[in-house]
Every structure is written in C-alpha cells, then in structure tokens.
Amino acid sequence: MIREAILYRTKNAKAKTVMISNTIGITSTNVFKTAVQIAEVDCFRSSISPRK
C-alpha cells in the first residue's frame, strides 16, 4: 500500500513537472514570437519614416 502510494506520488510529481516545463516552454516561445513581431514592426516603421 505505502509503496504504491509513493509510486503514485512520484508519477504525479513527474507529470506535474513535465506539465510545468511544457507551459514554461510555451510561454517562452510566445514571448519570443511577440518580441520578433515587435522587432519586425519597428523595422517596418523605421523603413517607412527613417529616424535621423
């Protein structure tokens, strides 16, 4: 019983860590995408009206 409970807990903990790492990965890629989009918009704006 106890061994099963421990196994169950470790499995759950592993699943949770995987989920957390996945969400972190998703958010970091989203942040990166938005940063790239912002940079592209800035480049586009500067090409229209060059800042001097």
GROMACS .gro file of C-alpha atoms in nm:
model
   52
    1MET     CA    1   0.000   0.000   0.000
    2ILE     CA    2   0.266   0.252   0.108
    3ARG     CA    3   0.495   0.161  -0.181
    4GLU     CA    4   0.206   0.204  -0.425
    5ALA     CA    5   0.124   0.543  -0.274
    6ILE     CA    6   0.486   0.655  -0.307
    7LEU     CA    7   0.498   0.536  -0.668
    8TYR     CA    8   0.173   0.718  -0.739
    9ARG     CA    9   0.310   1.035  -0.582
   10THR     CA   10   0.635   1.023  -0.779
   11LYS     CA   11   0.441   0.962  -1.101
   12ASN     CA   12   0.219   1.261  -1.024
   13ALA     CA   13   0.517   1.479  -0.938
   14LYS     CA   14   0.688   1.381  -1.264
   15ALA     CA   15   0.371   1.454  -1.462
   16LYS     CA   16   0.338   1.791  -1.290
   17THR     CA   17   0.699   1.885  -1.361
   18VAL     CA   18   0.654   1.787  -1.726
   19MET     CA   19   0.338   1.999  -1.743
   20ILE     CA   20   0.514   2.294  -1.578
   21SER     CA   21   0.815   2.269  -1.808
   22ASN     CA   22   0.581   2.247  -2.109
   23THR     CA   23   0.392   2.560  -2.002
   24ILE     CA   24   0.722   2.742  -1.944
   25GLY     CA   25   0.836   2.636  -2.290
   26ILE     CA   26   0.510   2.755  -2.446
   27THR     CA   27   0.523   3.092  -2.271
   28SER     CA   28   0.889   3.147  -2.361
   29THR     CA   29   0.820   3.070  -2.729
   30ASN     CA   30   0.519   3.306  -2.721
   31VAL     CA   31   0.732   3.581  -2.565
   32PHE     CA   32   0.999   3.520  -2.828
   33LYS     CA   33   0.739   3.534  -3.109
   34THR     CA   34   0.593   3.860  -2.979
   35ALA     CA   35   0.943   4.006  -2.942
   36VAL     CA   36   1.019   3.912  -3.303
   37GLN     CA   37   0.688   4.064  -3.417
   38ILE     CA   38   0.762   4.388  -3.229
   39ALA     CA   39   1.111   4.400  -3.383
   40GLU     CA   40   0.962   4.344  -3.730
   41VAL     CA   41   0.708   4.623  -3.676
   42ASP     CA   42   0.987   4.857  -3.559
   43CYS     CA   43   1.195   4.775  -3.868
   44PHE     CA   44   0.890   4.832  -4.089
   45ARG     CA   45   0.816   5.168  -3.925
   46SER     CA   46   1.178   5.282  -3.949
   47SER     CA   47   1.186   5.185  -4.319
   48ILE     CA   48   0.874   5.399  -4.383
   49SER     CA   49   0.998   5.702  -4.189
   50PRO     CA   50   1.373   5.673  -4.126
   51ARG     CA   51   1.472   5.821  -3.792
   52LYS     CA   52   1.773   6.054  -3.809
   0.00000   0.00000   0.00000
